[in-house]
CSV table of C-alpha atoms and ligand atoms in Angstrom, one decimal:
chain,number,residue,atom,x,y,z
A,1054,MET,CA,27.1,25.8,8.6
A,1055,THR,CA,28.8,27.4,11.5
A,1056,ASN,CA,32.1,29.0,11.3
A,1057,ASN,CA,33.6,26.3,13.7
A,1058,GLU,CA,32.8,23.5,11.3
A,1059,PRO,CA,35.6,22.2,8.9
A,1060,GLN,CA,35.3,23.8,5.6
A,1061,THR,CA,34.1,21.5,2.7
A,1062,SER,CA,35.9,21.3,-0.6
A,1063,PRO,CA,33.8,20.6,-3.7
A,1064,SER,CA,34.7,17.0,-3.4
A,1065,GLY,CA,32.9,16.8,-0.1
A,1066,TYR,CA,35.9,16.2,2.1
A,1067,ASN,CA,36.4,18.6,4.9
A,1068,SER,CA,39.7,20.0,6.2
A,1069,ALA,CA,39.9,17.0,8.6
A,1070,GLY,CA,39.8,14.6,5.5
A,1071,LYS,CA,36.4,13.2,6.5
A,1072,GLN,CA,33.6,13.3,4.2
A,1073,ASN,CA,30.9,15.6,5.1
A,1074,VAL,CA,27.2,14.3,5.4
A,1075,LEU,CA,24.8,16.1,3.2
A,1076,ILE,CA,21.7,14.1,4.1
A,1077,GLU,CA,21.0,11.8,7.0
A,1078,VAL,CA,18.1,9.2,6.6
A,1079,LYS,CA,16.9,8.1,10.0
A,1080,ASN,CA,14.5,5.3,10.6
A,1081,LEU,CA,12.5,6.3,7.5
A,1082,LYS,CA,9.3,4.4,6.9
A,1083,GLN,CA,6.8,4.7,4.1
A,1084,TYR,CA,3.7,2.5,4.4
A,1085,PHE,CA,1.0,2.7,1.8
A,1086,ASN,CA,-2.5,2.1,2.9
A,1087,ILE,CA,-4.5,-0.3,0.7
A,1088,ARG,CA,-7.3,-2.7,0.9
A,1089,SER,CA,-6.6,-6.4,1.0
A,1090,ASN,CA,-8.6,-9.1,-1.0
A,1091,LEU,CA,-11.2,-9.3,1.8
A,1092,GLY,CA,-11.6,-5.5,1.8
A,1093,LYS,CA,-9.6,-5.3,5.2
A,1094,LYS,CA,-7.3,-2.3,5.6
A,1095,ALA,CA,-3.7,-3.2,5.1
A,1096,PHE,CA,-0.2,-1.7,4.6
A,1097,VAL,CA,2.4,-2.1,1.9
A,1098,LYS,CA,5.5,-1.6,4.0
A,1099,ALA,CA,7.5,-0.2,0.9
A,1100,VAL,CA,10.2,1.4,3.0
A,1101,ASP,CA,10.8,-0.1,6.3
A,1102,ASN,CA,12.9,1.6,8.8
A,1103,VAL,CA,15.9,2.7,6.6
A,1104,SER,CA,18.9,4.6,8.1
A,1105,PHE,CA,21.8,5.8,6.2
A,1106,ASN,CA,24.0,8.9,5.2
A,1107,ILE,CA,24.5,10.4,1.8
A,1108,TYR,CA,27.9,12.3,1.6
A,1109,LYS,CA,28.4,15.6,-0.1
A,1110,GLY,CA,29.7,15.1,-3.7
A,1111,GLU,CA,29.1,11.3,-3.8
A,1112,THR,CA,27.1,9.2,-6.1
A,1113,LEU,CA,25.3,6.8,-4.0
A,1114,GLY,CA,23.8,3.8,-5.9
A,1115,LEU,CA,20.7,2.0,-4.9
A,1116,VAL,CA,20.1,-1.4,-6.3
A,1117,GLY,CA,17.5,-4.2,-5.8
A,1118,GLU,CA,14.8,-6.2,-7.5
A,1119,SER,CA,11.7,-4.6,-8.9
A,1120,GLY,CA,9.3,-3.7,-5.9
A,1121,SER,CA,12.0,-3.6,-3.2
A,1122,GLY,CA,11.3,0.2,-2.6
A,1123,LYS,CA,14.0,2.1,-4.4
A,1124,THR,CA,11.7,4.7,-6.1
A,1125,THR,CA,9.6,4.9,-2.8
A,1126,LEU,CA,12.8,5.7,-0.8
A,1127,GLY,CA,14.0,8.3,-3.5
A,1128,ARG,CA,10.6,10.0,-3.4
A,1129,SER,CA,10.2,10.0,0.4
A,1130,ILE,CA,13.7,11.6,1.0
A,1131,LEU,CA,12.3,14.4,-1.3
A,1132,ARG,CA,8.9,14.4,0.4
A,1133,ILE,CA,7.3,13.8,-3.1
A,1134,TYR,CA,5.7,11.1,-0.8
A,1135,GLU,CA,5.1,12.1,2.8
A,1136,PRO,CA,7.0,9.7,5.0
A,1137,THR,CA,5.0,7.6,7.4
A,1138,SER,CA,7.7,8.2,10.1
A,1139,GLY,CA,11.4,8.8,10.6
A,1140,HIS,CA,13.5,11.7,9.6
A,1141,VAL,CA,15.4,13.2,6.7
A,1142,ILE,CA,18.1,15.8,7.6
A,1143,PHE,CA,19.3,17.9,4.9
A,1144,SER,CA,22.4,20.0,5.8
A,1145,GLY,CA,21.3,19.9,9.6
A,1146,VAL,CA,17.7,20.7,9.0
A,1147,ASP,CA,15.1,18.1,9.5
A,1148,ILE,CA,12.9,18.6,6.4
A,1149,THR,CA,10.3,15.9,7.5
A,1150,ARG,CA,9.2,18.4,10.2
A,1151,LEU,CA,8.9,21.4,8.0
A,1152,LYS,CA,5.5,22.9,7.2
A,1153,LYS,CA,4.7,22.8,3.4
A,1154,GLY,CA,5.3,26.6,3.2
A,1155,LYS,CA,8.8,26.3,4.5
A,1156,LEU,CA,9.6,23.4,2.3
A,1157,LEU,CA,10.2,25.4,-1.1
A,1158,PRO,CA,13.8,26.2,-0.5
A,1159,TYR,CA,14.5,22.5,0.0
A,1160,ARG,CA,12.6,21.5,-3.0
A,1161,LYS,CA,14.9,23.7,-4.9
A,1162,LYS,CA,18.0,22.1,-3.4
A,1163,MET,CA,16.6,18.5,-4.2
A,1164,GLN,CA,15.6,17.5,-7.5
A,1165,TYR,CA,14.3,14.2,-9.3
A,1166,ILE,CA,15.2,12.8,-12.7
A,1167,PHE,CA,12.6,10.2,-13.8
A,1168,GLN,CA,13.0,6.8,-15.4
A,1169,ASP,CA,10.7,7.4,-18.3
A,1170,PRO,CA,11.7,10.8,-19.9
A,1171,TYR,CA,8.5,10.8,-22.0
A,1172,ALA,CA,6.0,10.1,-19.2
A,1173,SER,CA,7.5,12.9,-17.2
A,1174,LEU,CA,7.4,15.7,-19.6
A,1175,ASP,CA,4.1,17.5,-20.3
A,1176,PRO,CA,3.4,17.0,-24.2
A,1177,ARG,CA,1.6,20.2,-24.2
A,1178,MET,CA,4.6,22.3,-23.2
A,1179,THR,CA,7.7,23.3,-25.2
A,1180,VAL,CA,11.1,22.6,-24.0
A,1181,SER,CA,11.5,26.4,-23.2
A,1182,ASP,CA,8.1,26.1,-21.1
A,1183,ILE,CA,9.4,23.0,-19.2
A,1184,VAL,CA,12.8,24.4,-18.3
A,1185,GLY,CA,11.5,27.9,-17.8
A,1186,GLU,CA,8.7,26.7,-15.4
A,1187,ALA,CA,11.3,25.3,-13.0
A,1188,LEU,CA,13.1,28.8,-13.3
A,1189,ASP,CA,9.8,30.8,-12.5
A,1190,ILE,CA,8.8,28.7,-9.5
A,1191,HIS,CA,11.9,29.7,-7.8
A,1192,ASN,CA,12.2,33.2,-9.3
A,1193,LEU,CA,15.5,32.8,-10.7
A,1194,THR,CA,15.4,35.1,-13.6
A,1195,SER,CA,15.5,38.8,-13.6
A,1196,SER,CA,13.9,39.7,-16.9
A,1197,LYS,CA,12.4,38.0,-20.1
A,1198,LYS,CA,15.9,38.3,-21.7
A,1199,ASP,CA,17.5,36.8,-18.8
A,1200,ARG,CA,15.1,33.8,-18.9
A,1201,VAL,CA,15.6,33.1,-22.5
A,1202,GLU,CA,19.4,33.4,-22.1
A,1203,LYS,CA,19.3,31.0,-19.0
A,1204,ILE,CA,17.3,28.5,-20.9
A,1205,ARG,CA,19.6,28.6,-23.8
A,1206,GLU,CA,22.6,28.1,-21.5
A,1207,LEU,CA,20.9,25.1,-19.7
A,1208,LEU,CA,20.1,23.4,-23.0
A,1209,ASN,CA,23.7,23.9,-24.1
A,1210,ILE,CA,25.0,22.5,-20.9
A,1211,VAL,CA,23.0,19.3,-21.3
A,1212,GLY,CA,24.1,18.9,-25.0
A,1213,LEU,CA,20.9,20.4,-26.7
A,1214,ASN,CA,20.8,23.5,-28.6
A,1215,SER,CA,18.7,26.7,-28.6
A,1216,GLU,CA,16.7,25.7,-31.7
A,1217,HIS,CA,15.2,22.9,-29.6
A,1218,ALA,CA,13.7,25.4,-27.2
A,1219,SER,CA,10.5,25.8,-29.2
A,1220,ARG,CA,9.9,22.2,-29.8
A,1221,TYR,CA,7.6,19.7,-28.0
A,1222,PRO,CA,8.7,16.6,-26.2
A,1223,HIS,CA,7.3,14.1,-28.9
A,1224,GLU,CA,9.7,15.7,-31.4
A,1225,PHE,CA,12.8,14.3,-29.4
A,1226,SER,CA,14.4,11.0,-29.2
A,1227,GLY,CA,14.6,9.2,-25.8
A,1228,GLY,CA,18.0,10.3,-25.1
A,1229,GLN,CA,17.2,13.9,-25.9
A,1230,ARG,CA,14.0,13.8,-23.7
A,1231,GLN,CA,16.3,12.6,-20.8
A,1232,ARG,CA,18.5,15.7,-21.5
A,1233,ILE,CA,15.4,17.9,-21.3
A,1234,GLY,CA,14.6,16.2,-17.9
A,1235,ILE,CA,18.2,16.8,-16.9
A,1236,ALA,CA,18.0,20.5,-17.8
A,1237,ARG,CA,14.8,20.9,-15.9
A,1238,ALA,CA,16.3,19.4,-12.9
A,1239,ILE,CA,19.6,21.5,-13.0
A,1240,ALA,CA,17.7,24.7,-13.8
A,1241,VAL,CA,17.1,25.4,-10.1
A,1242,GLU,CA,20.7,24.9,-9.1
A,1243,PRO,CA,20.2,21.9,-6.8
A,1244,GLU,CA,22.6,20.4,-4.5
A,1245,PHE,CA,21.1,16.8,-4.5
A,1246,ILE,CA,19.5,14.9,-7.3
A,1247,VAL,CA,17.6,11.6,-7.1
A,1248,CYS,CA,18.3,9.9,-10.5
A,1249,ASP,CA,15.7,7.1,-10.7
A,1250,GLU,CA,16.8,4.7,-13.3
A,1251,PRO,CA,17.7,7.6,-15.6
A,1252,VAL,CA,18.9,5.3,-18.5
A,1253,SER,CA,16.9,2.1,-18.2
A,1254,ALA,CA,14.3,3.3,-20.7
A,1255,LEU,CA,17.0,4.2,-23.1
A,1256,ASP,CA,18.7,2.4,-26.0
A,1257,VAL,CA,21.8,0.8,-24.9
A,1258,SER,CA,23.8,2.7,-27.4
A,1259,ILE,CA,22.9,6.1,-25.8
A,1260,ARG,CA,23.1,5.1,-22.3
A,1261,ALA,CA,26.8,5.9,-21.8
A,1262,GLN,CA,26.2,9.3,-23.3
A,1263,ILE,CA,23.6,10.1,-20.7
A,1264,ILE,CA,25.7,8.8,-18.0
A,1265,ASN,CA,28.5,10.9,-19.2
A,1266,THR,CA,26.4,14.1,-19.1
A,1267,LEU,CA,25.2,13.3,-15.6
A,1268,GLU,CA,28.9,13.0,-14.6
A,1269,GLU,CA,29.8,16.1,-16.2
A,1270,MET,CA,27.0,18.0,-14.4
A,1271,GLN,CA,28.1,16.5,-11.1
A,1272,GLU,CA,31.6,17.8,-11.6
A,1273,ARG,CA,30.6,21.2,-12.8
A,1274,LEU,CA,27.8,21.9,-10.4
A,1275,HIS,CA,29.3,20.0,-7.3
A,1276,LEU,CA,26.1,17.8,-7.1
A,1277,THR,CA,25.4,14.7,-5.0
A,1278,TYR,CA,23.4,11.9,-6.5
A,1279,LEU,CA,21.3,9.1,-5.3
A,1280,PHE,CA,21.5,6.9,-8.4
A,1281,ILE,CA,18.7,4.1,-8.6
A,1282,SER,CA,19.5,1.3,-11.0
A,1283,HIS,CA,18.7,-2.4,-11.7
A,1284,ASP,CA,21.9,-2.7,-13.5
A,1285,LEU,CA,24.8,-3.7,-11.2
A,1286,GLY,CA,27.1,-3.2,-14.1
A,1287,VAL,CA,26.3,0.5,-14.6
A,1288,VAL,CA,26.3,1.1,-10.8
A,1289,ARG,CA,29.7,-0.4,-10.4
A,1290,HIS,CA,31.3,2.2,-12.6
A,1291,THR,CA,29.0,5.1,-11.9
A,1292,CYS,CA,28.7,5.1,-8.0
A,1293,ASP,CA,31.1,5.7,-5.2
A,1294,ARG,CA,29.2,3.6,-3.0
A,1295,VAL,CA,26.2,1.2,-3.3
A,1296,GLY,CA,23.2,0.4,-1.1
A,1297,VAL,CA,21.4,-2.8,-1.8
A,1298,MET,CA,17.6,-3.0,-1.0
A,1299,TYR,CA,15.4,-5.9,-0.3
A,1300,LEU,CA,11.8,-5.6,0.5
A,1301,GLY,CA,11.9,-2.1,2.0
A,1302,HIS,CA,15.4,-2.5,3.8
A,1303,ILE,CA,18.8,-1.6,2.9
A,1304,VAL,CA,20.6,-4.9,3.6
A,1305,GLU,CA,24.1,-3.8,2.7
A,1306,LEU,CA,26.0,-0.5,2.0
A,1307,VAL,CA,29.6,0.0,1.1
A,1308,GLU,CA,32.0,1.4,-1.3
A,1309,SER,CA,31.3,0.1,-5.0
A,1310,GLU,CA,34.5,-1.8,-5.5
A,1311,GLU,CA,34.3,-3.4,-2.0
A,1312,LEU,CA,30.7,-4.5,-2.7
A,1313,TYR,CA,31.8,-6.5,-5.9
A,1314,ARG,CA,35.0,-7.8,-4.3
A,1315,ASN,CA,33.6,-8.8,-0.8
A,1316,PRO,CA,29.9,-8.9,-0.7
A,1317,LEU,CA,28.8,-9.9,2.9
A,1318,HIS,CA,25.0,-10.2,2.5
A,1319,PRO,CA,23.7,-13.5,0.9
A,1320,TYR,CA,21.1,-11.2,-1.3
A,1321,THR,CA,24.1,-9.2,-2.5
A,1322,GLN,CA,26.0,-12.4,-3.3
A,1323,ALA,CA,22.9,-13.6,-5.3
A,1324,LEU,CA,22.6,-10.4,-7.2
A,1325,LEU,CA,26.3,-10.7,-8.2
A,1326,THR,CA,26.1,-14.2,-9.1
A,1327,ALA,CA,23.7,-13.2,-11.9
A,1328,ILE,CA,26.3,-10.8,-13.6
A,1329,PRO,CA,29.6,-11.8,-15.2
A,1330,GLU,CA,32.9,-11.1,-13.3
A,1331,PRO,CA,35.7,-10.1,-15.5
A,1332,ASP,CA,38.4,-10.7,-12.8
A,1333,PRO,CA,38.9,-14.5,-12.4
A,1334,GLU,CA,40.4,-14.1,-8.9
A,1335,VAL,CA,37.3,-12.3,-7.7
A,1336,ALA,CA,35.0,-14.7,-9.4
A,1337,LYS,CA,36.8,-17.7,-7.7
A,1338,LYS,CA,36.2,-16.3,-4.3
A,1339,ARG,CA,32.6,-15.5,-4.8
A,1340,ASN,CA,29.8,-17.7,-3.3
A,1341,ARG,CA,27.5,-18.6,-6.2
A,1342,ILE,CA,23.9,-18.3,-4.9
A,1343,ILE,CA,20.9,-18.8,-7.0
A,1344,LEU,CA,17.8,-17.3,-5.5
A,1345,LYS,CA,14.8,-19.6,-5.0
A,1346,GLY,CA,11.3,-18.4,-5.2
A,1347,GLU,CA,9.7,-14.9,-5.6
A,1348,ILE,CA,10.1,-11.8,-3.5
A,1349,PRO,CA,7.6,-12.1,-0.8
A,1350,SER,CA,4.8,-9.5,-0.5
A,1351,PRO,CA,5.5,-6.2,1.3
A,1352,VAL,CA,2.2,-6.5,2.9
A,1353,ASN,CA,3.0,-9.5,4.8
A,1354,PRO,CA,6.7,-9.8,5.0
A,1355,PRO,CA,8.6,-12.5,6.6
A,1356,SER,CA,9.3,-12.2,10.5
A,1357,GLY,CA,13.0,-11.6,11.6
A,1358,CYS,CA,15.2,-11.2,8.6
A,1359,LYS,CA,13.0,-10.5,5.5
A,1360,PHE,CA,15.4,-12.3,3.3
A,1361,ARG,CA,15.3,-15.7,5.2
A,1362,THR,CA,12.6,-17.3,3.0
A,1363,ARG,CA,15.1,-17.3,0.1
A,1364,CYS,CA,18.4,-17.5,1.9
A,1365,PRO,CA,20.3,-20.8,1.7
A,1366,TYR,CA,22.0,-20.0,5.1
A,1367,ALA,CA,18.9,-19.3,7.2
A,1368,LYS,CA,19.0,-20.6,10.6
A,1369,ASP,CA,16.2,-20.2,13.6
A,1370,ILE,CA,17.5,-17.0,14.6
A,1371,CYS,CA,16.7,-15.4,11.3
A,1372,ALA,CA,13.0,-16.0,11.8
A,1373,LYS,CA,13.1,-14.6,15.3
A,1374,GLU,CA,15.2,-11.5,15.2
A,1375,VAL,CA,15.6,-8.7,12.8
A,1376,PRO,CA,19.2,-8.5,12.1
A,1377,GLU,CA,20.7,-5.0,12.9
A,1378,PHE,CA,22.0,-2.8,10.1
A,1379,LYS,CA,25.4,-2.1,11.4
A,1380,GLU,CA,28.9,-1.4,10.4
A,1381,TYR,CA,30.9,-4.7,9.9
A,1382,LYS,CA,34.1,-2.8,9.4
A,1383,ASP,CA,35.3,0.5,7.8
A,1384,GLY,CA,32.2,1.8,6.4
A,1385,HIS,CA,30.9,-1.7,5.3
A,1386,TYR,CA,27.4,-1.8,6.6
A,1387,VAL,CA,25.3,-5.1,6.6
A,1388,ALA,CA,22.2,-6.6,8.2
A,1389,CYS,CA,22.7,-10.2,8.5
A,1390,HIS,CA,23.1,-12.5,11.6
A,1391,PHE,CA,26.0,-14.3,9.8
A,1392,ALA,CA,27.8,-11.5,8.1
A,1393,GLY,CA,31.5,-12.5,7.6
A,1394,LYS,CA,30.8,-16.2,8.3
A,1395,ILE,CA,29.1,-17.2,5.0
B,801,LIG,N1,1.4,4.6,-4.4
B,801,LIG,C1,1.5,3.3,-3.9
B,801,LIG,N2,0.5,2.7,-3.4
B,801,LIG,C2,0.6,1.4,-2.8
B,801,LIG,N3,1.6,0.7,-3.0
B,801,LIG,C3,2.8,1.3,-3.7
B,801,LIG,C4,2.6,2.6,-4.1
B,801,LIG,N4,3.9,3.0,-4.7
B,801,LIG,C5,4.6,1.7,-4.5
B,801,LIG,N5,3.9,0.8,-4.0
B,801,LIG,C6,4.5,-0.7,-3.7
B,801,LIG,O1,5.6,-0.4,-2.8
B,801,LIG,C7,6.6,-1.4,-3.1
B,801,LIG,C8,7.9,-0.8,-3.5
B,801,LIG,O2,7.7,-0.1,-4.8
B,801,LIG,P1,8.8,0.9,-5.6
B,801,LIG,O3,8.1,1.4,-6.9
B,801,LIG,O4,9.4,1.7,-4.7
B,801,LIG,O5,9.8,-0.3,-6.0
B,801,LIG,P2,11.1,-0.2,-6.9
B,801,LIG,O6,12.1,-0.8,-6.2
B,801,LIG,O7,11.3,1.3,-7.3
B,801,LIG,O8,10.8,-1.1,-8.2
B,801,LIG,P3,11.1,-1.0,-9.7
B,801,LIG,O9,12.5,-1.5,-9.8
B,801,LIG,O10,10.1,-1.8,-10.4
B,801,LIG,O11,10.9,0.5,-10.1
B,801,LIG,C9,6.0,-2.2,-4.2
B,801,LIG,O12,5.5,-3.4,-3.6
B,801,LIG,C10,4.8,-1.4,-4.8
B,801,LIG,O13,3.7,-2.2,-5.3
B,802,LIG,MG1,11.4,2.2,-9.3
């Protein structure tokens, strides 16, 4: 940051009252090479030309059906998957252009919390090894004693205790394992964390506890989150803004409450139809859309608007032209030829 730039408060607002962008995603594509049934080469267009910003200090939700590309997008932003094309600009630096050797400082700033806390923890490592490994990779301890102390502190922060340090992952409950995953992620003092369905694998009764822990971490460490979830109910209360993905595209992006009050994209309207709305006034205004058919294959997606084959409002133009993802009004982005008219 140069001295001329407005100062950022921990909340992410600068002195001009505008939110600072932490990450710019520009025209990001992630195509996976596969072989089709006939042995021909083909691509899965898992993320297809996606552009959006993530503001400092916010929780940005990402929702969409299974296979819509949420995990792939999260991993491509962190370069866990090398993007096929496009840019990810972190604090002004295009990390997609950095050589592997120059990427390590950014690996430290950006972390990932996995959906399945069991599969993501090495069963042969103790909790101390798991959290300590993250500290070691980035040289974050000054002595053995400091290392032990830091691990203890991290376990305390996430609601575990120091006796847990010498135990193995299988000795913990699902919620506790997810706490280990969180401790590992925050060990390196990141600025940004992709939380990929961090509570979906957990018992309903402990989901709120883990979400609370994530929220506490965010406040304490001034973190920015990309929060991936199937559950529109969880996203509503956890996220400041929400992006809706469909077949590799973000089709709508707006502040959470506005998404629930005034969904513009028919796909978002369909997703919301499926969840109960406690406010009768909001429920009355909502278009009820029941989706027909299955999500098409990302290998051979429909022309034009990818949602058109399931959209009750589709017209000729929808097959011919890809709708631009643009600001409809005041930070409400949508990709639909008929936004505001349906
Ligand atoms: N390594 C890979 N090779 C080939 N195809 C892949 C690979 N990873 C993901 N895909 C495909 O990319 C698409 C998007 O997958 P992704 O896992 O990102 O979806 P998702 O929205 O996270 O789904 P879920 O909600 O089930 O986790 C899917 O069609 C998937 O089959
Ligand atoms: Mg996923």
